[in-house]
Amino acid sequence: MSVLGRVEWGASARSILAGAKDLKPGVPALIHIRHTERPGMSGPNSDVLLSTPAGKQAANEFGEGLPRGRRYRLYHTLIDRSRESAESIRDGIKRKGGEAELAGVFPFRTAFDPKAMDDYIDYMMKRCGDEDEAVAEMMNRWLAGLAPSNIFRPSIEFARMIAEYAQQRLRTATPDTVDIYVTHDTWVGACLFHWFALPMPPDGVRFLDGYLMQ
């Protein structure tokens, strides 16, 4: 069985792949997902935890599962595990004979002070005592505008920055282009909330979870 078929977080990625099969021909598309599996808990701006072997394989399978006949451009954040995920997806697309390239790096972050953000997440971890609870609490406070303003960029401002970046990329898109953004749970969550008025999922944004739009 494939990695995406057996890991408990694989359902979201499989759902995106199923939706990609029904893309309207001749219209560019956008896929925005969280990076693949990494070990343990770390702040989203920490660069110390990279992808697990299973995570790399899952990202590779994600690329293999995307429909052929499209031109894929992959963008990732400044964090290495995001780059690794994008590279693995690109390699999977190419393995199946598709066209894919790493096309750019997001030049911005969710936090004004990445170290302070990691410290804040550690504080939330100690306060909640559970990783999932801590992440959910931090995300909901950020989306509600209650996170420390000296640490976090306002979530609505951040979602607007992502939208502007995507619009700029679409200006050079061809009808067969699919832009894939490989980022983090905070990035995907901000867009779900501010673009689509969708609350954070109860179990958070899982690995390779996100949305597909055309």
mmCIF file with all atom_site columns, N, CA, C and O in Angstrom, residues 17 21 55 60 87 164 166 188:
data_model
loop_
_atom_site.group_PDB
_atom_site.id
_atom_site.type_symbol
_atom_site.label_atom_id
_atom_site.label_alt_id
_atom_site.label_comp_id
_atom_site.label_asym_id
_atom_site.label_entity_id
_atom_site.label_seq_id
_atom_site.pdbx_PDB_ins_code
_atom_site.Cartn_x
_atom_site.Cartn_y
_atom_site.Cartn_z
_atom_site.occupancy
_atom_site.B_iso_or_equiv
_atom_site.pdbx_formal_charge
_atom_site.auth_seq_id
_atom_site.auth_comp_id
_atom_site.auth_asym_id
_atom_site.auth_atom_id
_atom_site.pdbx_PDB_model_num
ATOM 1  N N  . LEU A 1 17  ? -6.149  15.219 -4.715  1.00 0.00 ? 17  LEU A N  1
ATOM 2  C CA . LEU A 1 17  ? -5.805  14.516 -5.955  1.00 0.00 ? 17  LEU A CA 1
ATOM 3  C C  . LEU A 1 17  ? -7.069  14.106 -6.719  1.00 0.00 ? 17  LEU A C  1
ATOM 4  O O  . LEU A 1 17  ? -7.113  14.190 -7.953  1.00 0.00 ? 17  LEU A O  1
ATOM 5  N N  . LYS A 1 21  ? -8.464  15.659 -10.723 1.00 0.00 ? 21  LYS A N  1
ATOM 6  C CA . LYS A 1 21  ? -8.848  14.909 -11.926 1.00 0.00 ? 21  LYS A CA 1
ATOM 7  C C  . LYS A 1 21  ? -10.001 15.588 -12.661 1.00 0.00 ? 21  LYS A C  1
ATOM 8  O O  . LYS A 1 21  ? -10.220 15.327 -13.845 1.00 0.00 ? 21  LYS A O  1
ATOM 9  N N  . GLY A 1 55  ? 7.338   10.965 4.903   1.00 0.00 ? 55  GLY A N  1
ATOM 10 C CA . GLY A 1 55  ? 6.807   12.223 4.413   1.00 0.00 ? 55  GLY A CA 1
ATOM 11 C C  . GLY A 1 55  ? 7.291   12.540 3.009   1.00 0.00 ? 55  GLY A C  1
ATOM 12 O O  . GLY A 1 55  ? 6.516   12.973 2.150   1.00 0.00 ? 55  GLY A O  1
ATOM 13 N N  . ASN A 1 60  ? 6.134   12.608 -2.807  1.00 0.00 ? 60  ASN A N  1
ATOM 14 C CA . ASN A 1 60  ? 6.445   12.065 -4.127  1.00 0.00 ? 60  ASN A CA 1
ATOM 15 C C  . ASN A 1 60  ? 5.212   11.429 -4.756  1.00 0.00 ? 60  ASN A C  1
ATOM 16 O O  . ASN A 1 60  ? 4.910   11.632 -5.934  1.00 0.00 ? 60  ASN A O  1
ATOM 17 N N  . GLU A 1 87  ? 10.215  19.799 -3.660  1.00 0.00 ? 87  GLU A N  1
ATOM 18 C CA . GLU A 1 87  ? 11.118  19.008 -4.507  1.00 0.00 ? 87  GLU A CA 1
ATOM 19 C C  . GLU A 1 87  ? 10.582  17.597 -4.709  1.00 0.00 ? 87  GLU A C  1
ATOM 20 O O  . GLU A 1 87  ? 10.647  17.051 -5.820  1.00 0.00 ? 87  GLU A O  1
ATOM 21 N N  . GLU A 1 164 ? -2.101  38.440 -3.150  1.00 0.00 ? 164 GLU A N  1
ATOM 22 C CA . GLU A 1 164 ? -1.400  39.301 -4.100  1.00 0.00 ? 164 GLU A CA 1
ATOM 23 C C  . GLU A 1 164 ? -0.267  38.555 -4.795  1.00 0.00 ? 164 GLU A C  1
ATOM 24 O O  . GLU A 1 164 ? -0.043  38.716 -6.005  1.00 0.00 ? 164 GLU A O  1
ATOM 25 N N  . ALA A 1 166 ? -0.187  35.322 -5.344  1.00 0.00 ? 166 ALA A N  1
ATOM 26 C CA . ALA A 1 166 ? -0.811  34.387 -6.284  1.00 0.00 ? 166 ALA A CA 1
ATOM 27 C C  . ALA A 1 166 ? -1.285  35.102 -7.541  1.00 0.00 ? 166 ALA A C  1
ATOM 28 O O  . ALA A 1 166 ? -1.125  34.591 -8.664  1.00 0.00 ? 166 ALA A O  1
ATOM 29 N N  . VAL A 1 188 ? -2.068  28.029 5.269   1.00 0.00 ? 188 VAL A N  1
ATOM 30 C CA . VAL A 1 188 ? -3.297  27.457 4.726   1.00 0.00 ? 188 VAL A CA 1
ATOM 31 C C  . VAL A 1 188 ? -4.500  27.898 5.562   1.00 0.00 ? 188 VAL A C  1
ATOM 32 O O  . VAL A 1 188 ? -5.550  28.274 5.026   1.00 0.00 ? 188 VAL A O  1
#
